[in-house]
Short mmCIF file of C-alpha atoms in Angstrom, two decimals:
data_model
loop_
_atom_site.label_atom_id
_atom_site.label_comp_id
_atom_site.label_asym_id
_atom_site.label_seq_id
_atom_site.Cartn_x
_atom_site.Cartn_y
_atom_site.Cartn_z
CA MET B 112 -0.06 -0.08 0.10
CA ALA B 113 2.53 2.59 0.17
CA VAL B 114 4.01 1.54 -2.77
CA GLU B 115 1.08 2.75 -4.42
CA LEU B 116 1.16 5.69 -2.71
CA ILE B 117 3.86 7.33 -2.65
CA ASP B 118 6.30 7.88 -6.05
CA GLN B 119 8.79 5.38 -6.53
CA ARG B 120 10.77 8.90 -7.50
CA LEU B 121 10.82 10.09 -4.17
CA ILE B 122 11.58 6.53 -3.00
CA ALA B 123 14.47 6.99 -5.05
CA ALA B 124 15.38 10.19 -3.95
CA LEU B 125 15.07 9.37 0.00
CA GLN B 126 17.02 6.62 0.02
CA GLU B 127 19.89 8.65 -1.79
CA GLY B 128 19.64 11.36 0.55
CA ARG B 129 18.08 14.42 -1.58
CA SER B 130 15.63 16.87 0.72
CA VAL B 131 11.96 17.34 0.04
CA ILE B 132 9.94 20.27 1.12
CA THR B 133 6.47 20.20 1.81
CA SER B 134 4.32 23.11 1.69
CA GLN B 135 2.46 21.65 5.06
CA HIS B 136 3.59 19.74 8.19
CA THR B 137 0.60 17.62 7.47
CA GLN B 138 2.62 16.29 4.26
CA ALA B 139 5.58 15.57 5.94
CA ARG B 140 4.17 12.90 8.30
CA TYR B 141 2.85 11.37 5.81
CA LEU B 142 5.68 11.24 3.78
CA ARG B 143 7.75 9.68 6.74
CA TYR B 144 5.37 7.53 7.37
CA ALA B 145 4.51 6.35 3.89
CA TYR B 146 8.42 5.57 3.57
CA ALA B 147 8.99 3.94 6.91
CA HIS B 148 6.25 1.61 6.14
CA HIS B 149 8.03 1.41 2.74
CA GLN B 150 11.69 0.52 4.16
CA LYS B 151 9.12 -2.26 6.05
CA ALA B 152 7.99 -4.04 3.44
CA GLN B 153 11.38 -4.06 1.78
CA GLY B 154 12.13 -6.01 4.43
CA THR B 155 15.10 -3.19 6.43
CA ASP B 156 15.12 -2.68 10.12
CA ALA B 157 16.87 0.00 10.29
CA TRP B 158 17.34 2.77 7.92
CA MET B 159 18.66 6.58 7.76
CA THR B 160 16.28 9.57 8.48
CA PRO B 161 14.85 11.29 5.44
CA ARG B 162 15.21 14.29 4.62
CA ILE B 163 12.00 15.42 4.69
CA LEU B 164 10.96 19.05 5.94
CA THR B 165 7.83 21.76 5.54
CA TRP B 166 9.19 24.92 3.77
CA ASN B 167 9.91 26.85 7.14
CA ASP B 168 12.32 24.15 8.31
CA TRP B 169 13.90 24.53 5.46
CA VAL B 170 14.04 28.17 5.05
CA LEU B 171 15.62 28.07 9.29
CA SER B 172 18.23 25.34 8.49
CA LEU B 173 19.62 27.56 5.10
CA ALA B 174 19.37 30.74 7.47
CA ARG B 175 21.22 28.63 10.18
CA GLU B 176 23.90 27.36 7.94
CA VAL B 177 24.80 31.35 6.39
CA MET B 178 24.29 31.90 10.39
CA TRP B 179 27.59 29.49 11.20
CA SER B 180 29.01 30.66 7.61
CA GLY B 181 29.93 33.54 9.48
CA TYR B 182 28.15 35.80 6.54
CA LYS B 183 27.77 39.50 7.71
CA SER B 184 24.80 41.89 6.46
CA SER B 185 25.12 45.47 5.07
CA SER B 186 22.09 45.68 7.37
CA GLY B 187 23.83 44.06 10.94
CA GLN B 188 24.17 40.89 12.61
CA ARG B 189 20.28 40.28 13.37
CA SER B 190 18.62 37.97 16.62
CA LEU B 191 15.88 35.49 14.89
CA LEU B 192 13.04 35.37 17.63
CA ASN B 193 10.84 32.20 17.42
CA PRO B 194 7.21 31.86 17.48
CA SER B 195 6.52 32.67 20.74
CA GLN B 196 9.16 35.63 20.95
CA GLU B 197 7.28 37.04 18.43
CA GLN B 198 3.85 36.35 19.39
CA LEU B 199 4.71 38.45 23.20
CA VAL B 200 6.11 40.33 20.90
CA TRP B 201 2.34 41.12 19.46
CA GLU B 202 1.11 41.44 22.38
CA GLN B 203 3.24 43.94 24.05
CA ILE B 204 2.45 46.41 20.96
CA LEU B 205 -1.16 45.71 20.94
CA SER B 206 -1.30 46.09 24.55
CA GLN B 207 0.71 49.44 24.79
CA SER B 208 -1.69 50.09 21.34
CA SER B 209 -4.48 49.93 23.46
CA GLY B 210 -4.36 52.67 25.42
CA GLY B 211 -4.58 50.29 28.16
CA ASN B 212 -7.97 49.00 27.06
CA LEU B 213 -6.86 45.24 27.06
CA MET B 214 -9.31 43.37 25.21
CA ASP B 215 -9.48 39.52 26.61
CA ASN B 216 -8.72 37.98 23.78
CA LEU B 217 -5.29 39.62 23.42
CA SER B 218 -2.96 36.80 22.86
CA SER B 219 -5.76 35.30 19.88
CA THR B 220 -5.97 38.82 18.26
CA ALA B 221 -1.98 39.76 18.43
CA ALA B 222 -1.85 35.57 16.93
CA VAL B 223 -3.77 36.84 13.80
CA ALA B 224 -2.06 40.35 13.60
CA ARG B 225 1.42 38.08 13.24
CA GLN B 226 -0.50 35.77 10.58
CA ALA B 227 -1.35 38.67 8.08
CA TRP B 228 2.47 40.01 8.75
CA GLY B 229 3.29 37.17 7.96
CA LEU B 230 1.25 37.00 4.07
CA ILE B 231 2.47 40.73 4.06
CA GLN B 232 5.23 39.57 3.27
CA ALA B 233 4.96 36.83 1.40
CA TRP B 234 3.00 38.11 -0.94
CA ARG B 235 4.48 41.58 -1.07
CA LEU B 236 1.71 42.76 -0.45
CA PRO B 237 1.15 47.02 0.50
CA ASP B 238 0.24 48.31 3.41
CA PRO B 239 -3.83 47.55 4.03
CA LYS B 240 -4.49 51.26 4.93
CA THR B 241 -3.39 51.89 1.03
CA ALA B 242 -6.58 50.45 0.44
CA GLN B 243 -9.63 52.14 -1.21
CA PHE B 244 -11.79 52.37 2.02
CA PRO B 245 -10.26 50.52 4.82
CA ASN B 246 -12.02 50.60 7.85
CA SER B 247 -10.85 51.93 12.01
CA ASP B 248 -9.55 47.56 11.70
CA VAL B 249 -7.18 47.81 9.02
CA ARG B 250 -6.43 51.01 9.90
CA ALA B 251 -5.48 49.87 13.84
CA PHE B 252 -3.90 46.97 12.52
CA SER B 253 -1.47 49.37 9.84
CA GLY B 254 -0.45 51.20 12.68
CA TRP B 255 1.43 48.11 14.68
CA MET B 256 2.81 46.85 12.11
CA LYS B 257 4.45 50.27 11.83
CA ARG B 258 5.09 49.76 15.30
CA TYR B 259 5.67 46.04 15.31
CA PHE B 260 8.78 46.69 12.46
CA GLU B 261 10.73 49.74 14.48
CA THR B 262 10.31 47.96 17.42
CA SER B 263 11.67 44.31 15.07
CA SER B 264 14.60 47.22 13.99
CA LYS B 265 15.55 48.78 16.50
CA ASN B 266 16.31 46.06 18.54
CA HIS B 267 17.48 43.64 15.30
CA TRP B 268 15.36 41.36 15.51
CA LEU B 269 14.28 39.15 12.94
CA ASP B 270 11.11 36.52 12.19
CA SER B 271 9.94 33.76 10.46
CA ALA B 272 8.39 35.72 8.07
CA ARG B 273 10.94 38.30 7.31
CA LEU B 274 13.98 35.84 7.18
CA PRO B 275 13.76 33.48 3.56
CA ASP B 276 13.96 37.82 2.25
CA SER B 277 16.95 37.59 4.50
CA ILE B 278 19.14 35.06 3.24
CA SER B 279 18.91 35.30 -0.33
CA PRO B 280 21.35 37.91 -0.87
CA ALA B 281 24.09 35.91 1.54
CA ILE B 282 22.68 33.22 -0.83
CA ARG B 283 23.99 34.74 -3.99
CA ALA B 284 27.70 36.84 -1.75
CA GLY B 285 27.98 32.99 -1.71
CA ALA B 286 27.81 32.16 2.05
CA ILE B 287 27.17 28.89 1.71
CA THR B 288 26.87 26.25 -1.00
CA PRO B 289 23.46 25.22 -2.74
CA PRO B 290 22.17 21.76 -2.82
CA ASP B 291 21.80 19.85 -5.79
CA GLU B 292 18.96 18.83 -6.08
CA VAL B 293 15.47 19.98 -4.81
CA ILE B 294 12.65 17.77 -4.87
CA LEU B 295 9.38 20.85 -4.25
CA PHE B 296 6.05 18.20 -2.70
CA GLY B 297 2.64 19.51 -1.90
CA PHE B 298 2.91 22.98 -3.79
CA ASP B 299 -0.17 23.82 -5.93
CA LYS B 300 1.85 27.60 -6.26
CA PHE B 301 4.25 29.56 -5.27
CA SER B 302 3.87 33.09 -2.89
CA PRO B 303 6.57 35.64 -4.74
CA GLN B 304 8.71 35.23 -1.89
CA GLN B 305 9.06 31.84 -1.99
CA ARG B 306 10.09 32.97 -5.94
CA VAL B 307 12.58 34.63 -5.41
CA LEU B 308 14.57 32.25 -2.97
CA LEU B 309 13.98 29.25 -5.68
CA LYS B 310 14.84 31.37 -8.56
CA THR B 311 18.44 32.24 -6.40
CA LEU B 312 19.20 29.05 -5.36
CA GLU B 313 18.08 28.00 -9.65
CA ASN B 314 20.63 30.32 -10.64
CA LEU B 315 23.57 29.27 -8.41
CA GLY B 316 22.69 25.18 -9.65
CA SER B 317 20.11 24.16 -7.60
CA GLY B 318 18.09 21.72 -9.98
CA PHE B 319 13.95 21.44 -8.22
CA LYS B 320 11.73 18.90 -8.90
CA LEU B 321 7.88 19.36 -8.30
CA LEU B 322 6.01 15.92 -7.45
CA LYS B 323 2.76 16.19 -6.76
CA GLN B 324 1.19 12.84 -4.52
CA LYS B 325 -0.23 10.31 -6.61
CA LYS B 326 -4.33 10.12 -7.75
CA ILE B 327 -5.33 6.84 -7.03
CA LYS B 328 -9.18 4.87 -8.46
CA GLY B 329 -11.59 3.94 -5.20
CA LYS B 330 -14.42 1.80 -4.89
CA LEU B 331 -17.30 3.06 -4.09
CA THR B 332 -19.79 1.00 -1.76
CA ARG B 333 -23.63 2.56 -0.54
CA ALA B 334 -24.96 2.41 2.91
CA GLY B 335 -28.64 3.43 4.22
CA PHE B 336 -29.17 4.45 7.73
CA ALA B 337 -31.78 5.37 9.65
CA ASN B 338 -30.55 8.82 11.18
CA PHE B 339 -27.59 11.26 10.51
CA GLU B 340 -26.26 10.54 13.77
CA LEU B 341 -26.22 6.98 13.32
CA GLU B 342 -24.55 7.38 10.13
CA LEU B 343 -21.92 9.35 12.10
CA VAL B 344 -20.88 6.63 14.00
CA ALA B 345 -20.40 4.41 10.87
CA ALA B 346 -17.73 6.43 9.81
CA ALA B 347 -16.22 6.79 13.18
CA ARG B 348 -15.90 3.41 13.15
CA TRP B 349 -14.87 2.78 10.01
CA ALA B 350 -12.39 5.07 9.89
CA ARG B 351 -11.10 3.74 13.50
CA MET B 352 -11.02 0.67 11.48
CA GLN B 353 -8.65 1.81 8.69
CA LEU B 354 -6.32 3.38 11.72
CA ALA B 355 -6.23 -0.39 13.34
CA GLN B 356 -4.75 -2.16 10.08
CA ASP B 357 -2.07 0.10 10.46
CA ASN B 358 -3.14 1.71 6.77
CA PRO B 359 -0.36 4.75 6.16
CA GLY B 360 -2.96 6.11 3.85
CA VAL B 361 -4.78 9.27 4.24
CA THR B 362 -8.14 7.83 5.39
CA ALA B 363 -10.78 11.56 4.55
CA ILE B 364 -15.15 11.78 5.06
CA LEU B 365 -16.87 14.00 4.16
CA VAL B 366 -19.11 15.84 6.43
CA PRO B 367 -21.94 17.82 4.45
CA ASP B 368 -22.23 21.07 6.58
CA LEU B 369 -19.51 20.79 8.74
CA ASP B 370 -19.34 24.38 9.89
CA GLN B 371 -23.13 23.22 11.32
CA ARG B 372 -22.62 20.33 12.66
CA PHE B 373 -19.50 20.74 14.10
CA ASP B 374 -20.39 19.62 17.64
CA GLN B 375 -22.08 16.81 17.14
CA VAL B 376 -18.76 15.69 14.80
CA LYS B 377 -16.39 16.12 17.48
CA ARG B 378 -18.76 14.95 20.16
CA ILE B 379 -19.20 11.30 18.04
CA PHE B 380 -15.10 11.33 17.13
CA ASP B 381 -13.70 11.28 20.56
CA GLU B 382 -16.62 9.33 21.72
CA VAL B 383 -15.31 6.50 19.43
CA LEU B 384 -11.98 7.55 18.47
CA SER B 385 -10.97 8.77 21.71
CA PRO B 386 -12.94 6.72 24.27
CA GLY B 387 -12.99 8.79 27.93
CA SER B 388 -11.73 12.28 26.56
CA ALA B 389 -14.84 13.47 27.90
CA LEU B 390 -14.25 12.64 31.68
CA PRO B 391 -12.82 14.97 33.63
CA SER B 392 -9.19 12.25 34.58
CA SER B 393 -8.43 12.30 31.09
CA SER B 394 -4.98 13.58 29.42
CA LEU B 395 -5.74 13.51 26.24
CA ALA B 396 -3.15 15.84 24.85
CA GLY B 397 -4.14 15.76 20.90
CA ARG B 398 -6.68 14.13 18.87
CA PRO B 399 -5.87 10.84 16.15
CA TYR B 400 -7.92 12.98 13.91
CA THR B 401 -8.66 16.48 12.40
CA LEU B 402 -11.13 19.41 11.39
CA SER B 403 -10.49 20.59 8.20
CA THR B 404 -12.99 23.61 9.01
CA ASP B 405 -14.01 26.77 10.80
CA ARG B 406 -17.32 27.58 12.10
CA LYS B 407 -18.73 30.19 10.61
CA PHE B 408 -17.80 33.92 11.27
CA SER B 409 -21.28 34.12 13.13
CA ARG B 410 -21.00 30.73 15.09
CA ASN B 411 -17.49 32.44 16.62
CA LYS B 412 -17.98 32.31 20.29
CA LEU B 413 -16.90 35.69 20.29
CA VAL B 414 -19.57 36.53 17.70
CA LEU B 415 -22.08 34.58 19.26
CA GLY B 416 -21.06 36.83 22.69
CA ALA B 417 -21.64 40.45 21.48
CA GLN B 418 -25.06 39.11 19.37
CA THR B 419 -26.56 37.83 23.24
CA ILE B 420 -25.21 42.10 24.00
CA LEU B 421 -27.22 43.22 21.17
CA ARG B 422 -30.23 41.69 21.70
CA HIS B 423 -30.09 42.46 25.04
CA VAL B 424 -29.91 46.29 24.43
CA LEU B 425 -32.36 45.94 21.88
CA GLN B 426 -35.45 43.41 23.26
CA GLU B 427 -36.47 42.08 25.62
CA SER B 428 -33.85 38.94 27.19
CA PHE B 429 -35.02 35.67 28.73
CA PHE B 430 -33.11 35.02 31.57
CA ALA B 431 -30.77 32.90 29.88
CA GLU B 432 -29.81 35.02 27.56
CA VAL B 433 -29.26 37.59 30.31
CA SER B 434 -27.57 34.71 32.21
CA THR B 435 -25.36 34.08 29.63
CA PHE B 436 -24.44 38.35 29.41
CA LEU B 437 -23.91 38.65 32.58
CA ARG B 438 -21.27 35.34 32.28
CA SER B 439 -19.55 36.44 29.11
CA PRO B 440 -15.56 36.33 29.08
CA PHE B 441 -15.86 38.75 26.13
CA THR B 442 -16.20 42.19 28.36
CA ARG B 443 -13.98 43.76 29.59
CA ALA B 444 -12.89 43.07 33.69
CA ALA B 445 -15.18 39.50 33.47
CA GLY B 446 -11.88 38.11 34.88
CA ALA B 447 -11.68 39.81 37.46
CA GLU B 448 -15.38 40.81 38.70
CA GLN B 449 -16.38 37.05 38.41
CA PRO B 450 -17.11 36.20 41.66
CA MET B 451 -19.60 39.47 41.97
CA ARG B 452 -21.56 39.16 38.33
CA ALA B 453 -21.55 35.47 39.65
CA ARG B 454 -23.73 37.65 42.85
CA PHE B 455 -25.71 39.10 41.20
CA GLU B 456 -26.87 36.15 39.04
CA LEU B 457 -28.30 34.74 41.41
CA TRP B 458 -29.38 37.13 43.73
CA LEU B 459 -31.71 37.44 40.42
CA ARG B 460 -32.70 33.38 40.54
CA GLN B 461 -33.57 34.23 44.42
CA HIS B 462 -36.45 36.86 42.79
CA ASN B 463 -37.81 34.94 39.84
CA ILE B 464 -36.50 37.06 37.00
CA ASP B 465 -37.73 35.82 34.27
CA THR B 466 -37.14 38.43 31.81
CA VAL B 467 -35.80 41.49 31.83
CA ARG B 468 -36.24 44.57 29.49
CA PRO B 469 -33.94 46.94 27.79
CA GLY B 470 -32.66 48.63 30.02
CA GLU B 471 -33.79 47.01 33.44
CA LEU B 472 -30.38 45.38 34.46
CA GLU B 473 -29.08 48.52 34.91
CA SER B 474 -31.88 49.33 37.71
CA LEU B 475 -31.09 45.51 38.64
CA LEU B 476 -27.87 45.84 39.05
CA ASP B 477 -28.51 49.72 41.00
CA LEU B 478 -30.88 48.00 43.54
CA TYR B 479 -29.00 44.56 44.10
CA ALA B 480 -25.87 47.15 45.35
CA GLN B 481 -28.25 49.15 47.37
CA ARG B 482 -29.13 45.80 49.71
CA HIS B 483 -26.27 43.63 49.66
CA ASP B 484 -22.75 44.95 47.98
CA ALA B 485 -21.99 48.66 46.60
CA ASP B 486 -18.64 47.79 45.36
CA ALA B 487 -21.96 46.67 42.02
CA ALA B 488 -22.26 50.20 41.40
CA ASN B 489 -18.71 51.72 40.59
CA SER B 490 -17.86 47.93 38.62
CA VAL B 491 -16.72 48.05 34.48
CA PHE B 492 -19.85 45.74 34.59
CA HIS B 493 -22.48 48.61 35.65
CA ALA B 494 -20.37 51.32 33.08
CA LEU B 495 -20.43 48.54 30.61
CA LEU B 496 -24.31 48.58 31.07
CA ARG B 497 -24.87 52.61 30.93
CA GLY B 498 -23.06 52.77 27.62
CA LEU B 499 -25.24 50.56 26.28
CA LYS B 500 -28.29 52.90 26.78
CA PRO B 501 -27.12 55.73 23.59
CA LEU B 502 -27.80 52.59 21.58
CA GLY B 503 -31.30 51.24 22.60
CA ALA B 504 -32.17 54.59 21.86
CA LYS B 505 -31.06 54.33 18.42
CA GLY B 506 -31.80 50.40 18.09
CA GLN B 507 -35.20 50.60 16.19
CA GLY B 508 -34.73 50.37 12.44
CA ARG B 509 -31.48 48.74 10.82
CA HIS B 510 -27.76 49.55 11.68
#
């Protein structure tokens, strides 16, 4: 099976010690697994570890060669940040730019900003604020990007996003010996940044081969089930059977409307492939499968939290929605004020509050503060309710 799924030219290249560069970690993992099965099928008990690297790991290996060569660039010696350090720098910039008004998901926002910075470098994109109609988010990111560039330049820092651009001049200057031949596996297209590095190596004598995974014919079988739940259970059990057979091939299950059935699919596959993972004592570090989708934007927890708050402002809310509002981790000072908000929610339950009209929650919080907790009147949550009032006054019509 391994021989059918991995190209013979790829096997020959790996046996000769050539480098195979993949576009994704999953592809690199797949090739290592398939190559190991090929060696076992040949009766080999031990073999040299194949040189299979992702693009980023390969660029990093070239950068290390440049560093040990003693090459000095015109911009001076720069320190390469690791991913955790890059994340920390972005978080610090976002924190300073917010003027103390920190968002609860600072880490997630910094990670997205770091990813966007990488895309801008890879695809040679202009400053996003130069777009025809930049909104406030775009302008904010443009400011963060400028501060990040200034901070890294001042401290002589280099990040992974600009690493390919930094080693191309060193390669042209002869700092390292270019590889004779490199196999590129699984690439659909190359970014401008990647093309520059590949062209630099090619001009100095490196050869490149682009290979793709072999296509194989499948066998179609149709089965009927009473409902979608049973069909998912059968699919998960089939996947478990494939894993038990130690099959090196890729096992994939296509689920219609996966974003809408996300929780159901995750629950069933956890039960079948990771029994006991839902127990509090479970030490499951990672799942033996991946869900190749993200939830729709409207199903994002942050967005759902914002919708709950807006519904409270514009219309009468049931107590369950009020409870979600009080517990939301996306409101300012949610962690620090969690005990106070929990006591306030308990007080609402004890007084059988079933529904809350727009603006009424602030009055109830004032009453609670007078009778039980004077500090609640000066809380961040009270200020939030007061700040939402103008939205309620403009709530009629579409906005």
